[in-house]
Tab-separated table of N, CA and C in Angstrom:
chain	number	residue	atom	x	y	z
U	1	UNK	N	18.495	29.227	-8.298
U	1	UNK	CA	17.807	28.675	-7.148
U	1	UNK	C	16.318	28.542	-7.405
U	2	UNK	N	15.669	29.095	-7.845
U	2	UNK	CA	14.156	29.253	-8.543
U	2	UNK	C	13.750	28.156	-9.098
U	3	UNK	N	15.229	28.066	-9.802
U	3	UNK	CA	14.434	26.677	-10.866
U	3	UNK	C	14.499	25.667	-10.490
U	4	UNK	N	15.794	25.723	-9.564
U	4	UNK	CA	15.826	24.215	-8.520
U	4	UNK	C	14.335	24.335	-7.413
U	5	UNK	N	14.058	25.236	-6.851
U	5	UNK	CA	12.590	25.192	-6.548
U	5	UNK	C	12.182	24.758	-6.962
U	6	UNK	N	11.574	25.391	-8.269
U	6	UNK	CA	10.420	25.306	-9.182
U	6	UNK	C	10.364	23.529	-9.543
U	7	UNK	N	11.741	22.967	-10.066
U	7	UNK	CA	12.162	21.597	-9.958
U	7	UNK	C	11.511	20.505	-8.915
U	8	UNK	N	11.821	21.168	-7.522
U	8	UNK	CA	11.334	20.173	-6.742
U	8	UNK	C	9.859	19.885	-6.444
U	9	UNK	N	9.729	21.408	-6.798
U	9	UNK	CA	8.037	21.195	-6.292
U	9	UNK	C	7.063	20.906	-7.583
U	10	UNK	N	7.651	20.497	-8.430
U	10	UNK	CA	7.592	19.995	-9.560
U	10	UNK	C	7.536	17.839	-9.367
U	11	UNK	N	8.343	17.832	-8.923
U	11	UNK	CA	9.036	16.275	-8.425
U	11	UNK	C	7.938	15.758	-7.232
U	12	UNK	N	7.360	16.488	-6.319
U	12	UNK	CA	6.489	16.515	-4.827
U	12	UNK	C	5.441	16.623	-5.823
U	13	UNK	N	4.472	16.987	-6.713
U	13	UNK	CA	3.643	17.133	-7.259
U	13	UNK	C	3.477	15.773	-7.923
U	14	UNK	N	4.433	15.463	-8.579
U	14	UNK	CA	4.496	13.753	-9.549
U	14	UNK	C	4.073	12.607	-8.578
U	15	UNK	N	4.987	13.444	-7.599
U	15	UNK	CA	5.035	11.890	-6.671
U	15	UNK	C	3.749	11.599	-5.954
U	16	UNK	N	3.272	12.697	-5.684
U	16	UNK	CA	2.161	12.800	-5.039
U	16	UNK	C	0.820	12.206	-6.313
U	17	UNK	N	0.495	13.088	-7.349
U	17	UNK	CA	-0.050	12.461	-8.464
U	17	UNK	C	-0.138	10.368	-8.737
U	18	UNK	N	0.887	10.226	-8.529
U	18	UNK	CA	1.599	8.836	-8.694
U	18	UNK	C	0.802	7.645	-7.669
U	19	UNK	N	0.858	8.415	-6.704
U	19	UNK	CA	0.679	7.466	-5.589
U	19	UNK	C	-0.958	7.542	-5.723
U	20	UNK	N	-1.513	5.772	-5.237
U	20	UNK	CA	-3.147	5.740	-5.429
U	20	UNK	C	-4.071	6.553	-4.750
U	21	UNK	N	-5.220	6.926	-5.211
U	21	UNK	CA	-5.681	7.900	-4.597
U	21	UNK	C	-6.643	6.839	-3.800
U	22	UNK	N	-7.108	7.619	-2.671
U	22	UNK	CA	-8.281	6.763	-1.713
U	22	UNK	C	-7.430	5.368	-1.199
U	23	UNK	N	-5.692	5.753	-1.363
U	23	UNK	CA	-5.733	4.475	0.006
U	23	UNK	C	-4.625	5.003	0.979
U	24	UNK	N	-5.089	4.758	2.089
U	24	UNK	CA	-4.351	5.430	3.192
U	24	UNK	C	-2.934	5.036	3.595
U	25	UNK	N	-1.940	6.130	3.541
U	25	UNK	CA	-0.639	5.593	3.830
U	25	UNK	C	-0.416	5.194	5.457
U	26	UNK	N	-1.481	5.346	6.985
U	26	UNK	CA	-1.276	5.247	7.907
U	26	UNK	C	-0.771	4.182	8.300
U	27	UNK	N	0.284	4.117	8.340
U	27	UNK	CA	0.827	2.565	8.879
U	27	UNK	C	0.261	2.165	10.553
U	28	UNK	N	0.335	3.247	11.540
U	28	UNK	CA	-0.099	2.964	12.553
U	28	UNK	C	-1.554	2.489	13.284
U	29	UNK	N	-2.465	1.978	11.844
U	29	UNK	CA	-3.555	2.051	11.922
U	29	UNK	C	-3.963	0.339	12.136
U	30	UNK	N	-2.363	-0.038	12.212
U	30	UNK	CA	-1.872	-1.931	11.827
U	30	UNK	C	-2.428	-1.786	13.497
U	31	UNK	N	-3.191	-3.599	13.969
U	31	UNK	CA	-3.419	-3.383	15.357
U	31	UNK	C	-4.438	-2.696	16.033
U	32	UNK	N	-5.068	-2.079	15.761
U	32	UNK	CA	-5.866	-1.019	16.212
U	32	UNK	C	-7.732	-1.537	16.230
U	33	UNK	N	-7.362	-2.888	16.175
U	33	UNK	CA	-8.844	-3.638	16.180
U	33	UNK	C	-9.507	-4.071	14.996
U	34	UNK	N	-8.841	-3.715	13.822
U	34	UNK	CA	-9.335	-4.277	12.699
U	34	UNK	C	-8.481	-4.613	11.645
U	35	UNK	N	-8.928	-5.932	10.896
U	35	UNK	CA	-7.702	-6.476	10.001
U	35	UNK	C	-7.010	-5.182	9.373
U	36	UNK	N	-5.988	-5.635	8.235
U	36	UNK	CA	-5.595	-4.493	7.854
U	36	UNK	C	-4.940	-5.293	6.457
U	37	UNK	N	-5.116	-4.663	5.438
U	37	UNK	CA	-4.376	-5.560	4.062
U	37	UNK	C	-3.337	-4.015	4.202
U	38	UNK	N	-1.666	-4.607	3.871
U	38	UNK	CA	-0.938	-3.509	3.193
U	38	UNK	C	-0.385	-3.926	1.912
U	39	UNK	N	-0.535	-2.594	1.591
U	39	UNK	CA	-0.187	-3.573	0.085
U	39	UNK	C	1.330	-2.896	-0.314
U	40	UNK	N	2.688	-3.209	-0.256
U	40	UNK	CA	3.995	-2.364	-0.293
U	40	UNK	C	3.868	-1.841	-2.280
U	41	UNK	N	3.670	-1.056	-2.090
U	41	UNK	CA	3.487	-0.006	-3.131
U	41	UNK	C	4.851	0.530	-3.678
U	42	UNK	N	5.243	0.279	-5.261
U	42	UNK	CA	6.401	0.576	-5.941
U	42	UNK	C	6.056	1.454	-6.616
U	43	UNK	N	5.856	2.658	-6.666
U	43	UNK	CA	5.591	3.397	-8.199
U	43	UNK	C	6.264	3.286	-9.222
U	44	UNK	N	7.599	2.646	-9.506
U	44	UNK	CA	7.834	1.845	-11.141
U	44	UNK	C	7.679	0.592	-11.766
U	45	UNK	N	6.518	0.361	-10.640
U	45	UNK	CA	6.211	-0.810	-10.973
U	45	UNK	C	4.991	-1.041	-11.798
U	46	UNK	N	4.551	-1.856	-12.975
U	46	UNK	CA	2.964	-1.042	-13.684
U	46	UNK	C	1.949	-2.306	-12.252
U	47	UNK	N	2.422	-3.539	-11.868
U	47	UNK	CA	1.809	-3.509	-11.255
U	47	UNK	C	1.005	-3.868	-10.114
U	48	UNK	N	2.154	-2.631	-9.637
U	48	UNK	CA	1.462	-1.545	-8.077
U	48	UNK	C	0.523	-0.924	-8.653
U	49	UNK	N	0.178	-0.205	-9.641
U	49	UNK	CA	-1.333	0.230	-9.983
U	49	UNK	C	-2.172	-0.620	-10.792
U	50	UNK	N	-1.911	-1.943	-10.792
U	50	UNK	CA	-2.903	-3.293	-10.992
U	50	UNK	C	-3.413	-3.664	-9.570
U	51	UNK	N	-2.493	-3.649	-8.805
U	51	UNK	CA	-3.050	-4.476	-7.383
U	51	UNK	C	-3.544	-3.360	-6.845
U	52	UNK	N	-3.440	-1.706	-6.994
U	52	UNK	CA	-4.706	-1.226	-6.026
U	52	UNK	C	-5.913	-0.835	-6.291
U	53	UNK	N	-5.743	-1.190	-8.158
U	53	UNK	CA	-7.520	-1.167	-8.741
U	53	UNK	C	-7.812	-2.683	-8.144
U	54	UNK	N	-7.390	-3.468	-8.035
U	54	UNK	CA	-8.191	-4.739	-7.286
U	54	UNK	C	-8.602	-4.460	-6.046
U	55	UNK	N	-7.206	-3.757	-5.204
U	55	UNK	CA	-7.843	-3.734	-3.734
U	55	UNK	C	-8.898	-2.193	-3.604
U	56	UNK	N	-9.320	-1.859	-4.388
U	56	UNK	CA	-10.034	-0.550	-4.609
U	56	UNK	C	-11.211	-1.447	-4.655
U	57	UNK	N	-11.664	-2.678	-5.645
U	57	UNK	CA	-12.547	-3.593	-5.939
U	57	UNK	C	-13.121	-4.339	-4.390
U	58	UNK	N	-12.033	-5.058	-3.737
U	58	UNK	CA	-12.044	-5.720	-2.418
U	58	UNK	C	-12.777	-4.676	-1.986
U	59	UNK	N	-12.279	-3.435	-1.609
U	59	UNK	CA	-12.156	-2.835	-0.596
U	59	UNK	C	-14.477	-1.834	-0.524
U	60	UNK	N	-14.654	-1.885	-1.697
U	60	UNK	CA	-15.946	-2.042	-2.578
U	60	UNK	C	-16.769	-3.013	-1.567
U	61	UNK	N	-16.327	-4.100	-1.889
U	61	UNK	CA	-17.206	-5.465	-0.854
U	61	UNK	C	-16.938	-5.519	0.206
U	62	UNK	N	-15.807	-5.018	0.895
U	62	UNK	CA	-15.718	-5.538	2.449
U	62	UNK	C	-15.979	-4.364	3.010
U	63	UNK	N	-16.091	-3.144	2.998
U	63	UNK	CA	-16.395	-1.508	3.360
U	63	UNK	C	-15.204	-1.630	4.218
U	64	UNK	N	-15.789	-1.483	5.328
U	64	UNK	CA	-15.172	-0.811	6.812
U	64	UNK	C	-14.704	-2.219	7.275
U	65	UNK	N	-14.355	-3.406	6.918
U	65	UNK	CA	-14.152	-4.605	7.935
U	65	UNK	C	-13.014	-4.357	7.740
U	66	UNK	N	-12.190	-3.780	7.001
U	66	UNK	CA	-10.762	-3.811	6.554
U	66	UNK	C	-9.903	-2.508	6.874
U	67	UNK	N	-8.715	-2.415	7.076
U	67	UNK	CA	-8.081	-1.530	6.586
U	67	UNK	C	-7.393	-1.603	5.486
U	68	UNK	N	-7.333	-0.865	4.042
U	68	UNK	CA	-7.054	-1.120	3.153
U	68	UNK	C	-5.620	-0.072	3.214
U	69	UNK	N	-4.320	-0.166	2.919
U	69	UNK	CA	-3.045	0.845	3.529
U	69	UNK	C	-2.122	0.326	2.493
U	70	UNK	N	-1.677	1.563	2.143
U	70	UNK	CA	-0.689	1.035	1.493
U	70	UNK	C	0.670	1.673	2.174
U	71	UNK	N	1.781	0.956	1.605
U	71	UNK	CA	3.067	1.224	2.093
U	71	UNK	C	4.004	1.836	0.842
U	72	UNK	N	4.129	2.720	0.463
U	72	UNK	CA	4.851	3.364	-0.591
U	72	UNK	C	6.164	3.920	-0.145
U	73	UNK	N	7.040	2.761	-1.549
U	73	UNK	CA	7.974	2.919	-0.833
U	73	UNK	C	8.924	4.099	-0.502
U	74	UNK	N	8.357	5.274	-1.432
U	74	UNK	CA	9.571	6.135	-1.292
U	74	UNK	C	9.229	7.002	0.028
U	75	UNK	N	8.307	6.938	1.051
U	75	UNK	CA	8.334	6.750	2.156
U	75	UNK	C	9.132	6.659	3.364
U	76	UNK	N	9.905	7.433	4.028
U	76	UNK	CA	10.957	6.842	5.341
U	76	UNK	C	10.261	6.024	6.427
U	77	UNK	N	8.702	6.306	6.429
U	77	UNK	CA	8.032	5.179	7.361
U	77	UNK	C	7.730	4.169	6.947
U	78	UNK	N	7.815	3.975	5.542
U	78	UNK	CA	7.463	2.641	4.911
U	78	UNK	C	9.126	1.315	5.223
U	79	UNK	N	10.283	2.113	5.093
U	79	UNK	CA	11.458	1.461	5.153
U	79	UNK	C	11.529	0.876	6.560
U	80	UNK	N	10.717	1.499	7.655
U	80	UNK	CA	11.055	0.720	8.794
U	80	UNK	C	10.078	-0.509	8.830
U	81	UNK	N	8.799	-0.070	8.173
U	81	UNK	CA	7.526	-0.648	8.028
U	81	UNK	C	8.425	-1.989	7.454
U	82	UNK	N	9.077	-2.113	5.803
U	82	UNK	CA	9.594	-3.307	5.461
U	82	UNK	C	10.994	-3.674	6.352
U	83	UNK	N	11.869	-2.881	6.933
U	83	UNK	CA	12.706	-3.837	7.585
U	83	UNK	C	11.668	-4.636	8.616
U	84	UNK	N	10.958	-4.278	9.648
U	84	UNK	CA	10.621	-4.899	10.700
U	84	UNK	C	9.748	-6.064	10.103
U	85	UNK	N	8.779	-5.981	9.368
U	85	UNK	CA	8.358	-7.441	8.320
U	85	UNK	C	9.001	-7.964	7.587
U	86	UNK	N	10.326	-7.451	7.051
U	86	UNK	CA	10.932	-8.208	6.236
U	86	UNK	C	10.073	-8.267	4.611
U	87	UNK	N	8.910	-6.862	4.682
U	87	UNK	CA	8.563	-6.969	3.747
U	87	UNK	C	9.267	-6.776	2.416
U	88	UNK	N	8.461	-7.339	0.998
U	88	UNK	CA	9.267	-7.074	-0.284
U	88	UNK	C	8.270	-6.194	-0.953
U	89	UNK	N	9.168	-5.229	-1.973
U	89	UNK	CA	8.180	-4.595	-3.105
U	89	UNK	C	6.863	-5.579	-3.529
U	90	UNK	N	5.532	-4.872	-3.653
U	90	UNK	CA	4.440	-5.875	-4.507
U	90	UNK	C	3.810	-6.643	-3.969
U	91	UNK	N	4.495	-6.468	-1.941
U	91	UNK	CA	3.806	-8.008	-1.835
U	91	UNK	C	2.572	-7.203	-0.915
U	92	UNK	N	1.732	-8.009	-0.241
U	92	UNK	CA	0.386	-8.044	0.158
U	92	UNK	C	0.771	-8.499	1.515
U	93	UNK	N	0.447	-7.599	2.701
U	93	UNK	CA	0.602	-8.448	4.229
U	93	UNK	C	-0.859	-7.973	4.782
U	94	UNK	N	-1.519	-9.538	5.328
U	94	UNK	CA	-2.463	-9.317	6.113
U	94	UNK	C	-2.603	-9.077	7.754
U	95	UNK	N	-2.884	-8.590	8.042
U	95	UNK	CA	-2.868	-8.584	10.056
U	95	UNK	C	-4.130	-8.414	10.352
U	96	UNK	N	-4.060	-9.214	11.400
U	96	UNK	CA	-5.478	-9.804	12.545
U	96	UNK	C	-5.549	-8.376	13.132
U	97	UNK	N	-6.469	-7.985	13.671
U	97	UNK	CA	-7.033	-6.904	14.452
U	97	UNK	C	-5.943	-6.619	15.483
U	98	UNK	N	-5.285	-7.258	16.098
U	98	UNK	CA	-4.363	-7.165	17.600
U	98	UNK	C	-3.160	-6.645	16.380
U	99	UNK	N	-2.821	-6.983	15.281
U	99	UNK	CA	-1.403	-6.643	14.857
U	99	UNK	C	-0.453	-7.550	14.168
U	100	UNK	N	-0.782	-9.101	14.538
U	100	UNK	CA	-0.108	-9.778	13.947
U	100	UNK	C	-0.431	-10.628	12.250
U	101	UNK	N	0.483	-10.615	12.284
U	101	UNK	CA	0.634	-10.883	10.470
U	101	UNK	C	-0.143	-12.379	10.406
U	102	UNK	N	-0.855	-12.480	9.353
U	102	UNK	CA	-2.036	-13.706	9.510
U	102	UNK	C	-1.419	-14.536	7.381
U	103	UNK	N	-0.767	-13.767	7.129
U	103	UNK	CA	-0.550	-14.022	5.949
U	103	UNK	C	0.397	-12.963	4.805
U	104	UNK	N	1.107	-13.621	3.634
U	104	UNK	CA	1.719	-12.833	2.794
U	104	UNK	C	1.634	-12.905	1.549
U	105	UNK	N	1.055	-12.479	0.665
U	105	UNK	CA	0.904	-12.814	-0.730
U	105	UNK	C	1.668	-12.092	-1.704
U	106	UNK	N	1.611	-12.249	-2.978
U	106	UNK	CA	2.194	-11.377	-3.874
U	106	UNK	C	1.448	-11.291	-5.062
U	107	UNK	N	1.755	-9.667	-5.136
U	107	UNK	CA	0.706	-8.791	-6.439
U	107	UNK	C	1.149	-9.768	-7.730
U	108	UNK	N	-0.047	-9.934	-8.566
U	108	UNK	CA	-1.128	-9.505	-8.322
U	108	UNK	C	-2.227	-10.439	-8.220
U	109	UNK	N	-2.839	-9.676	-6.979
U	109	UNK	CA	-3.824	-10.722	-6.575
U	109	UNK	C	-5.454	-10.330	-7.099
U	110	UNK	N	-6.457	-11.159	-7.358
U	110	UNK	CA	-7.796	-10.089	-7.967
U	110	UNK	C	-8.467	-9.916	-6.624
U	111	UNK	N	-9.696	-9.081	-6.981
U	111	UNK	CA	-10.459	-8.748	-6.053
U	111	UNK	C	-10.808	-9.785	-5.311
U	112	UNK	N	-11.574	-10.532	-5.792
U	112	UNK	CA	-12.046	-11.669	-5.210
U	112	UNK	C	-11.145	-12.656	-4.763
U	113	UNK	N	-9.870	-12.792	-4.822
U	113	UNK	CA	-9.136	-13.242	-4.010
U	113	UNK	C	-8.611	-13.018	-3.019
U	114	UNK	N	-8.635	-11.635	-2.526
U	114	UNK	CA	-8.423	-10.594	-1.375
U	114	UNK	C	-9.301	-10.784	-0.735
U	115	UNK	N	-10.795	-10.634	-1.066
U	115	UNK	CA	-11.966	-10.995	-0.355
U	115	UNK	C	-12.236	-12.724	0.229
């Protein structure tokens, strides 16, 4: 039993490691008065960690006008997050301040095209 411990919290450590640092998983933050880029985040994908050194870049020039969020998928709030958009792995959804989806792109996009 120890080692199956030791195992998991081994596995919660990777996953955690894995996922980008400095971007917020709050999905509920969609709506809340300010755009919001999500970017649906694969960790076997190489690149899901291409598109969030770009939106790390964007996110550089636009400060605070944005919410920059990602949706990772191994996540149980991310799965409702893509059924209800119909989102796909990789892709990029924008929303207007009120909540609604203004656009959909797919990784990988550069900085300056986000901006």
């Amino acid at each position: 039993r120890g080692a199956t411990a030791l195992f998991l919290a081994g596995v919660v450590a990777l996953g955690v490691m894995i996922l980008p640092r400095g971007f917020d998983t709050d999905l509920s933050q969609i709506g809340t008065g300010r755009a919001a880029l999500v970017f649906v985040y694969d960790p076997n994908l190489v690149v899901s960690n291409q598109q969030t050194r770009e939106m790390d870049k964007a996110r550089e020039i636009l400060g605070d006008e944005v919410h920059f969020l990602v949706a990772d998928i191994g996540r149980p709030a991310t799965q409702a997050f893509i059924d209800q958009h119909r989102a796909k792995s990789t892709q990029l959804l924008l929303f207007a301040a009120d909540g609604q989806v203004l656009g959909r792109l797919q990784a990988l996009m550069t900085a300056e095209q986000l901006v």
